[in-house]
mmCIF file of C-alpha atoms in Angstrom:
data_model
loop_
_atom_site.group_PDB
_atom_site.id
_atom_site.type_symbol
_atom_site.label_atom_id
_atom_site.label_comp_id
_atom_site.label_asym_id
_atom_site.label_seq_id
_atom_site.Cartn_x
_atom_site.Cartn_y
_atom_site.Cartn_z
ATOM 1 C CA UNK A 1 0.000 0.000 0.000
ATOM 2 C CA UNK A 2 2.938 2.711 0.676
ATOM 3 C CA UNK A 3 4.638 1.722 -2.767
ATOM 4 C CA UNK A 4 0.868 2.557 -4.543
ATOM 5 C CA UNK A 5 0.890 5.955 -2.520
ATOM 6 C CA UNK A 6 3.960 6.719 -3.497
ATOM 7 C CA UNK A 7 3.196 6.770 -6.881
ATOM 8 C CA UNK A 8 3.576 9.221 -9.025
ATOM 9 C CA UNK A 9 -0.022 8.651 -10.480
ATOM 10 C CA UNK A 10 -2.008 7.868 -7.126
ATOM 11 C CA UNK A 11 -2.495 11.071 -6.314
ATOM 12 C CA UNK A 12 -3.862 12.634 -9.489
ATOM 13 C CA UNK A 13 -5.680 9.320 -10.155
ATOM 14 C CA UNK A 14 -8.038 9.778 -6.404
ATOM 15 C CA UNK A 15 -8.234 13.819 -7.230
ATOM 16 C CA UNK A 16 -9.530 12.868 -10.729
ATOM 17 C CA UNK A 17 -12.182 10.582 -8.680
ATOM 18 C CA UNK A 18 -12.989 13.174 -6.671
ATOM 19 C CA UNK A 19 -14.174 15.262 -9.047
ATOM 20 C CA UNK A 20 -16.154 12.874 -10.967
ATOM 21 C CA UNK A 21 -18.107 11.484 -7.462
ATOM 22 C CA UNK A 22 -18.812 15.309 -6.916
ATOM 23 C CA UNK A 23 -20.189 15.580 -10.013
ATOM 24 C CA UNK A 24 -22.482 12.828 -9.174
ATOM 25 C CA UNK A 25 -24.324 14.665 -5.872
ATOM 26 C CA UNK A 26 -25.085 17.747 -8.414
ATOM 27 C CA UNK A 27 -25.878 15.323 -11.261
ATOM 28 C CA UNK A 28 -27.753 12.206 -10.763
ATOM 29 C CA UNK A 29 -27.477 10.704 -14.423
ATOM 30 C CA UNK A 30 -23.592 11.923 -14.491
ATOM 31 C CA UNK A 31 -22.078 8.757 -15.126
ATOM 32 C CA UNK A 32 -25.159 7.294 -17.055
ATOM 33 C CA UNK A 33 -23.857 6.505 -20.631
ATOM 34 C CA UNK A 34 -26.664 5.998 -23.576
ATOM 35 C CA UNK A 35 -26.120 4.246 -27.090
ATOM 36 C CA UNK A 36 -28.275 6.093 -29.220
ATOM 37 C CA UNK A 37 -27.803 6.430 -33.516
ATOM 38 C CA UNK A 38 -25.109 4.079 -33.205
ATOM 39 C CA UNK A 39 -22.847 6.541 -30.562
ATOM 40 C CA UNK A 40 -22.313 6.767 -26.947
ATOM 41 C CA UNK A 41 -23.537 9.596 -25.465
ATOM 42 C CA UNK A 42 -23.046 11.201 -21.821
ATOM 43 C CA UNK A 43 -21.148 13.284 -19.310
ATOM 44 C CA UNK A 44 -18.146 10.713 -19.083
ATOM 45 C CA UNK A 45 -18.213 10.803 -22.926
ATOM 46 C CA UNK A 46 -18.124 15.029 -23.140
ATOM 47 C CA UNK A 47 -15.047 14.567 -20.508
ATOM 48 C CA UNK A 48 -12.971 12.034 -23.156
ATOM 49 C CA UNK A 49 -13.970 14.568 -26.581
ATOM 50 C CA UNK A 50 -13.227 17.594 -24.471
ATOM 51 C CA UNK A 51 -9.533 15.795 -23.235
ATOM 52 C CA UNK A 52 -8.570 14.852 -26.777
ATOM 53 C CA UNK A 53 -6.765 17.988 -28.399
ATOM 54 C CA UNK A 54 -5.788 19.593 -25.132
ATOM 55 C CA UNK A 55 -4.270 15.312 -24.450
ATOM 56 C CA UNK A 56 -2.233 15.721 -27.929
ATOM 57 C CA UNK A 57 -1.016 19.072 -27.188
ATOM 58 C CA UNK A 58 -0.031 18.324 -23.711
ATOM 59 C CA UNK A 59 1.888 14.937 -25.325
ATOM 60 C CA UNK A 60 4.488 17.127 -27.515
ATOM 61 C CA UNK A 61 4.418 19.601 -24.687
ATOM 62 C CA UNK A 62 6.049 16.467 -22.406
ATOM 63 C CA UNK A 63 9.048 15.082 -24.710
ATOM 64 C CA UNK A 64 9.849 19.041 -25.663
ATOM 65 C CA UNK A 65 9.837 19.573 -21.752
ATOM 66 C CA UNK A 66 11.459 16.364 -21.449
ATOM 67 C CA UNK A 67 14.716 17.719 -22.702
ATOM 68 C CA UNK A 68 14.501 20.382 -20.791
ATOM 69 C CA UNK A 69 12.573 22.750 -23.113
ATOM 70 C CA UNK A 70 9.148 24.432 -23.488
ATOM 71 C CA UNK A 71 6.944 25.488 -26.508
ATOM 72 C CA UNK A 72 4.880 28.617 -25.586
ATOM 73 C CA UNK A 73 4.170 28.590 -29.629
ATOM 74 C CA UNK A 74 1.900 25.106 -29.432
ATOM 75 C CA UNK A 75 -1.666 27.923 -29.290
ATOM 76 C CA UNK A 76 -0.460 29.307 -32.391
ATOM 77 C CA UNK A 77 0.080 26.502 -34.364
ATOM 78 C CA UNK A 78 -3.412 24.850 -33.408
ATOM 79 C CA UNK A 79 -4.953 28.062 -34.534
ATOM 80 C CA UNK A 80 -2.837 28.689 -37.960
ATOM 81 C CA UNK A 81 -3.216 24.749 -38.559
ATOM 82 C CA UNK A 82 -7.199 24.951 -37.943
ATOM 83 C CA UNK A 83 -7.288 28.499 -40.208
ATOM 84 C CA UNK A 84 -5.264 27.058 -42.817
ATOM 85 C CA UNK A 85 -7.222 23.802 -43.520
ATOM 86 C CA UNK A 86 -10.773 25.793 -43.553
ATOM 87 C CA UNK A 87 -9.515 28.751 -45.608
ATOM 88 C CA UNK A 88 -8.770 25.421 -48.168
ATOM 89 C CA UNK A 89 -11.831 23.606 -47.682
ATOM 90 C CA UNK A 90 -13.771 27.391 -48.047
ATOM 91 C CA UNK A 91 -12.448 27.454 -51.949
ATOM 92 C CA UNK A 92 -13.504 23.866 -52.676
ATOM 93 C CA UNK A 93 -16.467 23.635 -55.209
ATOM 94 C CA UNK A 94 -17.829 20.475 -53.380
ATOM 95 C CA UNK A 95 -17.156 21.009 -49.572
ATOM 96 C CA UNK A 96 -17.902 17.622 -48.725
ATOM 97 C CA UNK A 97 -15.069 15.932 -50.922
ATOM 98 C CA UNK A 98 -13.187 13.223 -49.796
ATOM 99 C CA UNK A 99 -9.958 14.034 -51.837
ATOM 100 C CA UNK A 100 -10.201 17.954 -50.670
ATOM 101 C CA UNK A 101 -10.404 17.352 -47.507
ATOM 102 C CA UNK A 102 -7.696 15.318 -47.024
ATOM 103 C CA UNK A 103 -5.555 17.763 -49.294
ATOM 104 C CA UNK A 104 -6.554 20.460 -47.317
ATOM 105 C CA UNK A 105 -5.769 18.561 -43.992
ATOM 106 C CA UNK A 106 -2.130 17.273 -44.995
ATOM 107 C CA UNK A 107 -1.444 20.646 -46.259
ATOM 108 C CA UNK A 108 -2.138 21.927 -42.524
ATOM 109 C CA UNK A 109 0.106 19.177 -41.280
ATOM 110 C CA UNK A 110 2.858 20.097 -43.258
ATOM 111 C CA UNK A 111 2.760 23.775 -42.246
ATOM 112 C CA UNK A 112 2.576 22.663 -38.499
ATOM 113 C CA UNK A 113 5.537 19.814 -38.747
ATOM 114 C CA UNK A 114 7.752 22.815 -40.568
ATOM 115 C CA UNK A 115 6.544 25.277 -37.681
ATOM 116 C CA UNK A 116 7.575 22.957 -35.511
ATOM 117 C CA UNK A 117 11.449 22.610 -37.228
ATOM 118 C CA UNK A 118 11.019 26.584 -36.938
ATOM 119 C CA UNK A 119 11.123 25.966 -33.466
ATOM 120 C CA UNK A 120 13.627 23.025 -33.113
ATOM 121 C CA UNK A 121 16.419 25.457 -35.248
ATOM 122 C CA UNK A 122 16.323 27.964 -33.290
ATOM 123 C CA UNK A 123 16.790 25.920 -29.872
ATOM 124 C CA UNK A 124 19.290 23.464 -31.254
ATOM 125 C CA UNK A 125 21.050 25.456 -33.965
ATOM 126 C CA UNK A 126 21.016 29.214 -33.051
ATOM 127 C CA UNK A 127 21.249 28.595 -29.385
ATOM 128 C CA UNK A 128 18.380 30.440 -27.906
ATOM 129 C CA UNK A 129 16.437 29.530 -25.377
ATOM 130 C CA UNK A 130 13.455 27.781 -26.004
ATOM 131 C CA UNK A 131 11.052 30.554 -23.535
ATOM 132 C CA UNK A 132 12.349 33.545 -26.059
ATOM 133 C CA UNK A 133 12.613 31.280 -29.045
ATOM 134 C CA UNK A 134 8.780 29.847 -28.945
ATOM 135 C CA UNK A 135 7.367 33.006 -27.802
ATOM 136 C CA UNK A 136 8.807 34.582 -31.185
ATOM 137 C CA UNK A 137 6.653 32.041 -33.026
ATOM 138 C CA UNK A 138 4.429 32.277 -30.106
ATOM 139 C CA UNK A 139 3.407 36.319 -31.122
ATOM 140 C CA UNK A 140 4.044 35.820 -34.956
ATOM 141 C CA UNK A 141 1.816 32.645 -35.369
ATOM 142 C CA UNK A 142 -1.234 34.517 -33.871
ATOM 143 C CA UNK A 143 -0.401 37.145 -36.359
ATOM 144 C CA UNK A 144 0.192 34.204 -38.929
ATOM 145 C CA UNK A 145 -3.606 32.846 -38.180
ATOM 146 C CA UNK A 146 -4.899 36.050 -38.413
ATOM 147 C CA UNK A 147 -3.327 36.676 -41.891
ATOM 148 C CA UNK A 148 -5.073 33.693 -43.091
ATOM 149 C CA UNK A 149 -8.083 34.056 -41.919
ATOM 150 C CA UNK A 150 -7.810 38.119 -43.110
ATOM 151 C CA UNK A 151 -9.137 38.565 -39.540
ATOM 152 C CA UNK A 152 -12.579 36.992 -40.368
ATOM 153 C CA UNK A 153 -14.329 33.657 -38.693
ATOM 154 C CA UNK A 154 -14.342 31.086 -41.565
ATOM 155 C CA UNK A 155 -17.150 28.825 -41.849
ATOM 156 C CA UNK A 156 -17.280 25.998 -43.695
ATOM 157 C CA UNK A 157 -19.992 23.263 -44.056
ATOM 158 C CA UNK A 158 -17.976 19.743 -44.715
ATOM 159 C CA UNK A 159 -19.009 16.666 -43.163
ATOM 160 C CA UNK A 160 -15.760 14.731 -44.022
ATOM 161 C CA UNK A 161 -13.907 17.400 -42.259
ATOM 162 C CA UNK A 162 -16.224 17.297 -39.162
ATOM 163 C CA UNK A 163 -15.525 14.051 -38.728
ATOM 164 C CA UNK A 164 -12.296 14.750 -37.336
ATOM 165 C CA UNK A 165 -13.297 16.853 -34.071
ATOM 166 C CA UNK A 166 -17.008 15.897 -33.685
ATOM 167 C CA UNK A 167 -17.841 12.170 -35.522
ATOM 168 C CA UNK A 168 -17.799 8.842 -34.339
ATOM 169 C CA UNK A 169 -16.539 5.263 -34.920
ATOM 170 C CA UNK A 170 -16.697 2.173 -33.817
ATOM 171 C CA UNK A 171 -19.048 4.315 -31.752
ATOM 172 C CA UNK A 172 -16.503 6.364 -29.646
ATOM 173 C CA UNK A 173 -15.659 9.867 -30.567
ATOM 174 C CA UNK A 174 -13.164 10.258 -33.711
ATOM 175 C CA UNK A 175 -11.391 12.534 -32.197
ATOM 176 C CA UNK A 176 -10.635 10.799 -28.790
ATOM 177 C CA UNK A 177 -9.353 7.007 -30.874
ATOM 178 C CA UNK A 178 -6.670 9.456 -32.760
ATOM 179 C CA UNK A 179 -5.796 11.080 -29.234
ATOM 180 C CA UNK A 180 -5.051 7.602 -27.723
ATOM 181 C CA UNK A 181 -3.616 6.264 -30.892
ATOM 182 C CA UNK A 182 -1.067 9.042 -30.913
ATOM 183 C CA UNK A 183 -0.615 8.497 -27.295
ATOM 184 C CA UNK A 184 0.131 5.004 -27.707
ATOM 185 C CA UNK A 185 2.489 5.088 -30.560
ATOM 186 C CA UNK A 186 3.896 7.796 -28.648
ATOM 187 C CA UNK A 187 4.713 5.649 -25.865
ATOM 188 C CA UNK A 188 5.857 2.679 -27.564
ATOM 189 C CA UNK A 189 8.519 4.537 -29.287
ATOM 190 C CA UNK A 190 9.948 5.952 -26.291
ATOM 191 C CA UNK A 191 9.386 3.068 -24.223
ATOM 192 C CA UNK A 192 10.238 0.285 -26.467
ATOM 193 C CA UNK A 193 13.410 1.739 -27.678
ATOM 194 C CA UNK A 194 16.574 3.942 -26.322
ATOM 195 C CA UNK A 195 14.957 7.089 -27.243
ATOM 196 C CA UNK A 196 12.779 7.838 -24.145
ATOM 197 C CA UNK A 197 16.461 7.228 -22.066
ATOM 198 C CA UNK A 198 18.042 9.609 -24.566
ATOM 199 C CA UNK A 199 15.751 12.007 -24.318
ATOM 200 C CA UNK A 200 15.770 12.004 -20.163
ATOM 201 C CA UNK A 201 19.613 12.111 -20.781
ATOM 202 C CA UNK A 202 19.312 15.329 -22.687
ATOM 203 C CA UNK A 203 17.189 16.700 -20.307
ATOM 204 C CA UNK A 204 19.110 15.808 -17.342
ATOM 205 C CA UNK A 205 21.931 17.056 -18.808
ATOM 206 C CA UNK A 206 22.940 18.292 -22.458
ATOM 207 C CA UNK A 207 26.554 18.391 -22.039
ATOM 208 C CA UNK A 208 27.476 15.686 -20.805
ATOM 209 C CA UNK A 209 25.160 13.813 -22.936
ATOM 210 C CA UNK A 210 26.968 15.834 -25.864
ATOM 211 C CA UNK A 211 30.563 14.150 -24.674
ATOM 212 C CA UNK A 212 28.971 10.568 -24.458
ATOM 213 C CA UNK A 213 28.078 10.938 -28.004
ATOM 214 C CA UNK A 214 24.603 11.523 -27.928
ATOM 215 C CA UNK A 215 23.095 14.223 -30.741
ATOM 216 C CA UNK A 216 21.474 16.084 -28.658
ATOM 217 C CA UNK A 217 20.281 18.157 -31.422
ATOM 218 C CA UNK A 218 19.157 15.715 -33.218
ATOM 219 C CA UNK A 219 16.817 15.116 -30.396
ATOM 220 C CA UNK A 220 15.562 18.361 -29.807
ATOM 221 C CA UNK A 221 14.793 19.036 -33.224
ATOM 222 C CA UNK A 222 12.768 15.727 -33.486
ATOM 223 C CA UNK A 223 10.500 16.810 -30.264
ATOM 224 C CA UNK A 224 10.055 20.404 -31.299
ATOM 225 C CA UNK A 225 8.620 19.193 -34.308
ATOM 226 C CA UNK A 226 6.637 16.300 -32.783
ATOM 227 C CA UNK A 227 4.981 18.939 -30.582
ATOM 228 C CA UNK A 228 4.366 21.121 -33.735
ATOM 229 C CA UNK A 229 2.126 17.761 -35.260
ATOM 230 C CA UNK A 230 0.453 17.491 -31.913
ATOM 231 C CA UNK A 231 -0.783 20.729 -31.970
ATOM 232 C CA UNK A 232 -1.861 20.761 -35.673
ATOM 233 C CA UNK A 233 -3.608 17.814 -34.882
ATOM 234 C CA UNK A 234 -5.505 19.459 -32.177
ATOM 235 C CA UNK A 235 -5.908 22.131 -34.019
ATOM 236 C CA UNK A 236 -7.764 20.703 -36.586
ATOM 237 C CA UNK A 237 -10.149 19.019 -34.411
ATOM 238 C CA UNK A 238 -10.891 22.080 -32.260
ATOM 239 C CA UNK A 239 -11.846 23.948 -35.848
ATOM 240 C CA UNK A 240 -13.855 20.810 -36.954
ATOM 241 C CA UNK A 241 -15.746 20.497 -34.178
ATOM 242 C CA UNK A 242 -17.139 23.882 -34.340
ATOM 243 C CA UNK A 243 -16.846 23.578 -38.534
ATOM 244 C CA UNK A 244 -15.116 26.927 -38.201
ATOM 245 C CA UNK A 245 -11.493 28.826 -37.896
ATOM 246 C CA UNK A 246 -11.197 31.805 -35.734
ATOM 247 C CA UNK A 247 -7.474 33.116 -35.557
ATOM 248 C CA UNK A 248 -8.269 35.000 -32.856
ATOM 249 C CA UNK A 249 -9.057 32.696 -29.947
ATOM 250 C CA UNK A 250 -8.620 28.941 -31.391
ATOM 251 C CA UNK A 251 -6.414 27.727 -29.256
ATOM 252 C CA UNK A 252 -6.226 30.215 -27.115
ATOM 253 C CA UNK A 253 -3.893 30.106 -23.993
ATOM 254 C CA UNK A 254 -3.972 26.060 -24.389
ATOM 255 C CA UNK A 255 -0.325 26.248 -23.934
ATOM 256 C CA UNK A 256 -0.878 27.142 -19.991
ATOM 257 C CA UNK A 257 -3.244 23.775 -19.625
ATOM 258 C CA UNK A 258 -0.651 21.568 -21.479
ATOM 259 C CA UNK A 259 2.265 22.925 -19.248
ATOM 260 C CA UNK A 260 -0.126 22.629 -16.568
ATOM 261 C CA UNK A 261 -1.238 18.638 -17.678
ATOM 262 C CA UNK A 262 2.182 18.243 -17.585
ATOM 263 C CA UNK A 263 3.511 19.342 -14.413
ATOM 264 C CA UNK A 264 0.189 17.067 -12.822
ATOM 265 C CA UNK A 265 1.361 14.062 -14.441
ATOM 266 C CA UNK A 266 4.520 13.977 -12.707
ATOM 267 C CA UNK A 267 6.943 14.977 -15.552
ATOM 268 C CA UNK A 268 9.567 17.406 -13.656
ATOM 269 C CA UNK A 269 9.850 20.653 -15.401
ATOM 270 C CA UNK A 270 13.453 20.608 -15.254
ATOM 271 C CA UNK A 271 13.872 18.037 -17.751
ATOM 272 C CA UNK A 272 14.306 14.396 -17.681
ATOM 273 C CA UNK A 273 11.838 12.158 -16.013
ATOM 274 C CA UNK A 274 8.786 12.650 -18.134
ATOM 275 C CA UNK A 275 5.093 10.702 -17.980
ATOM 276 C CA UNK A 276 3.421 10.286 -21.236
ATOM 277 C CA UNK A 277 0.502 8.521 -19.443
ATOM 278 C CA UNK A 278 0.778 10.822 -16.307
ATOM 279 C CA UNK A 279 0.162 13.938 -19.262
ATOM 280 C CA UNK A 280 -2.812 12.401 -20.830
ATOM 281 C CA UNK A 281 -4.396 11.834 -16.871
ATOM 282 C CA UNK A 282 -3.295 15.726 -16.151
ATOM 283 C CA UNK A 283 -5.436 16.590 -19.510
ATOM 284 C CA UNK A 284 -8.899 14.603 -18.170
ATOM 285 C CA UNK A 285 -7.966 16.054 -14.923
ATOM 286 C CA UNK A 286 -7.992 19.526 -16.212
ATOM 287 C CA UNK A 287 -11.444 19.166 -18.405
ATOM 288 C CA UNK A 288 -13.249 17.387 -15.927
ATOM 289 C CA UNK A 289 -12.398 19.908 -13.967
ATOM 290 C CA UNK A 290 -13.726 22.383 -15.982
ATOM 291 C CA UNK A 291 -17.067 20.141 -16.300
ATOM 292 C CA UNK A 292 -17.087 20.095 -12.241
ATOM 293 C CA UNK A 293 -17.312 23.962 -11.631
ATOM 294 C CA UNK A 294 -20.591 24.305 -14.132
ATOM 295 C CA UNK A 295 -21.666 21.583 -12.491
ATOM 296 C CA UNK A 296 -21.258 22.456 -9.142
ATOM 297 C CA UNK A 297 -22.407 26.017 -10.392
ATOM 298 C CA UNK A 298 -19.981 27.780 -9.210
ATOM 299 C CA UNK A 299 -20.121 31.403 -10.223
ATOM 300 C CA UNK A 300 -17.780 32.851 -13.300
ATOM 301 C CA UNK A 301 -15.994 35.650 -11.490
ATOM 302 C CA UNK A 302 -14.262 32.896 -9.200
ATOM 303 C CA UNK A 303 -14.243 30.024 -11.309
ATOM 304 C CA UNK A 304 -10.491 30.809 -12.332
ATOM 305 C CA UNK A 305 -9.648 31.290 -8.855
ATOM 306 C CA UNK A 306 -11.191 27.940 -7.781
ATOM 307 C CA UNK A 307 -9.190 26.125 -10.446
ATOM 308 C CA UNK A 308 -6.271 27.648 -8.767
ATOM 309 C CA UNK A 309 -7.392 26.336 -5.842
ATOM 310 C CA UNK A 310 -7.487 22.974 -6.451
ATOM 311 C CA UNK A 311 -4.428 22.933 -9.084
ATOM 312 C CA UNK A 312 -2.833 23.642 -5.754
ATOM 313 C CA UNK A 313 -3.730 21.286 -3.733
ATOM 314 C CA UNK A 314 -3.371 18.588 -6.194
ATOM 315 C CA UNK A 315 0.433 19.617 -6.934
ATOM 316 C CA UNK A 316 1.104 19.614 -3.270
ATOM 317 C CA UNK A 317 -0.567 16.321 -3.014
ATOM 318 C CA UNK A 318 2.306 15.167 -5.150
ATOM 319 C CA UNK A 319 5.123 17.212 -3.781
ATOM 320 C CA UNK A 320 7.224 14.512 -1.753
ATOM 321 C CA UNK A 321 8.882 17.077 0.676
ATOM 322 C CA UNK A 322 4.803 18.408 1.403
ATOM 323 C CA UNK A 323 3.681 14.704 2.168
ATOM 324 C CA UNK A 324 6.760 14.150 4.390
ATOM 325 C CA UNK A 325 5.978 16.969 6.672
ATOM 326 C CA UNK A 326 2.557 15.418 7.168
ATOM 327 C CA UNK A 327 3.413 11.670 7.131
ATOM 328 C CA UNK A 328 2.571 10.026 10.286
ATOM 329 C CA UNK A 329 5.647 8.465 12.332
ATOM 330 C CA UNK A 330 5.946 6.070 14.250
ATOM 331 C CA UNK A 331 7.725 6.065 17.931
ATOM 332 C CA UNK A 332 10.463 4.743 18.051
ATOM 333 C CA UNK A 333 10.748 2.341 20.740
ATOM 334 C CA UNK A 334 12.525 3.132 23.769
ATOM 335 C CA UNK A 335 16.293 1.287 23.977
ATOM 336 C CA UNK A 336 16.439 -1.451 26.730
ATOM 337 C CA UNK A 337 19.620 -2.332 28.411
ATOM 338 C CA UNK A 338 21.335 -5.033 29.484
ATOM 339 C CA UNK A 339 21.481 -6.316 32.711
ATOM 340 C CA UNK A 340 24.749 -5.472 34.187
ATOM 341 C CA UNK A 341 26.647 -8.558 35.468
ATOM 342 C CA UNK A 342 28.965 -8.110 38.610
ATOM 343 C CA UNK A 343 32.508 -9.180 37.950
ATOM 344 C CA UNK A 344 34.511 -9.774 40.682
ATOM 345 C CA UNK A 345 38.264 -9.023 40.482
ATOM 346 C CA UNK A 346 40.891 -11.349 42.841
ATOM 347 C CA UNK A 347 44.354 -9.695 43.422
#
């Protein structure tokens, strides 16, 4: 029982219960799921569509801070990949094409993985640091999205593209089987193979990684630009889902929830240890967090505040010097000694 407590999961895993039992005293028929039209439907389900693109963001957001990084720029890029890919679909003839579509969303890709070796360059090549070098691209790309959207909502009416952020298979949301899928492929590499050690090595430290050999450029390029694909992926299903591109606000300040996913699921924001399923349980924390306060109708002037609150209190939770001070010890038990023996000394 002390090794599960210790954990760097337990305690995220009984706040995230928490909040869904509290949910349950406000809302009866919380956890009731239905199977109507072929999909699930239900509060539990909401939680899981909500979790997806804020889940992929918070992903590249982990092996970037992994090495000891951070990408302020991942907003941007959700909102320039989400612009870009309606502004295309906008000038199709048929809307609903297949082959469009999928044009339009590999073109949004593209621009997102080279955003994403913008980044990478100017950590690993030029030398700056990655705070100043992502919040260049952080600024710019909102100025990018803007460009393409010449500072207008775009609408669009496709169903092929709405698929991505609001359809179903299988009977589960579309959106939440690519989340996991990423996730998983995610985890295999780094788990399966040397690069999730490399990676921590980097992180832990660059140097002397450099001296053992290790390209730690290499590396930092390659997550930089993972985290760029992450967030056009996310950004094209927040756009879908509303079948709409606003460079404006898509994607706005979703960079402070994926650092913040993060930094729940364990992964030290120094660099090195990292948790890729720790991340994804920091991102259902977060939105069923955000479920809990409407729920719990709590009022919108303090609803920021109470997330504070309780970000607080769960990172706490996990600090081990904060549970140390608290932990319960035992009294030692008070020395006995020995009978002393007489010994008797003849001249």
């Amino acid at each position: 029982m002390a090794a599960i407590i210790k954990h760097r999961l337990f305690w995220p895993a009984v706040i995230l219960v928490v909040l869904l039992v509290t949910n349950v005293f406000f809302s009866g028929s919380f956890f009731k799921v239905e199977f109507r039209d072929g999909h699930l439907y239900g509060s539990v389900i909401d939680i899981l569509r909500a979790s997806a693109p804020l889940g992929l963001v918070a992903l590249g957001m982990t092996l970037v801070i992994a090495t000891g990084g951070i990408d302020l720029s991942v907003g941007a890029v959700v909102a320039i990949a989400g612009a870009l890919a309606c502004l295309r679909i906008s000038g199709l003839d048929d809307q609903n094409s297949v082959t469009g579509v999928l044009l339009a969303v590999g073109l949004a890709l593209l621009l997102s993985l080279a955003l994403g070796v913008w980044n990478g360059f100017l950590v690993a090549t030029v030398g700056i640091q990655p705070i100043i070098a992502t919040l260049i691209l952080m600024v710019a790309g909102r100025g990018l999205a803007q460009l393409i959207t010449d500072g207008q909502i775009i609408t669009i009416n496709s169903s092929p593209y709405k698929m991505i952020g609001a359809g179903y298979w299988l009977g589960l949301p579309l959106c939440v089987i690519i989340a996991v899928g990423v996730a998983v492929v995610a985890g295999l590499i780094v788990r399966r193979s040397a690069l999730g050690l490399l990676l921590e090595s980097v992180g832990g430290n660059a140097e002397a990684s450099r001296l053992a050999g290790i390209k730690s450029r290499w590396l930092i390029l390659i997550v930089y630009v993972f985290a760029g694909l992450c967030a056009g992926i996310a950004g094209l299903m927040i756009s879908s889902n509303v079948s709409s591109a606003d460079g404006n606000n898509a994607g706005l300040l979703i960079e402070l929830d994926a650092i913040l996913a993060v930094v729940i699921g364990g992964t030290s924001l120094a660099g090195g240890r990292f948790s890729i399923a720790g991340t994804i349980l920091g991102a259902v924390i977060i939105k069923t967090l955000d479920i809990t306060i409407y729920t719990v109708g709590i009022p919108p002037e303090v609803t920021l505040l109470f997330k504070a609150v309780v970000v607080v209190v769960l990172c706490l939770a996990q600090a081990p010097k904060f549970r140390e001070k608290f932990q319960r010890r035992r009294p030692s038990a008070p020395a006995t000694q020995a009978p002393q023996q007489k010994v008797e000394v003849t001249a």
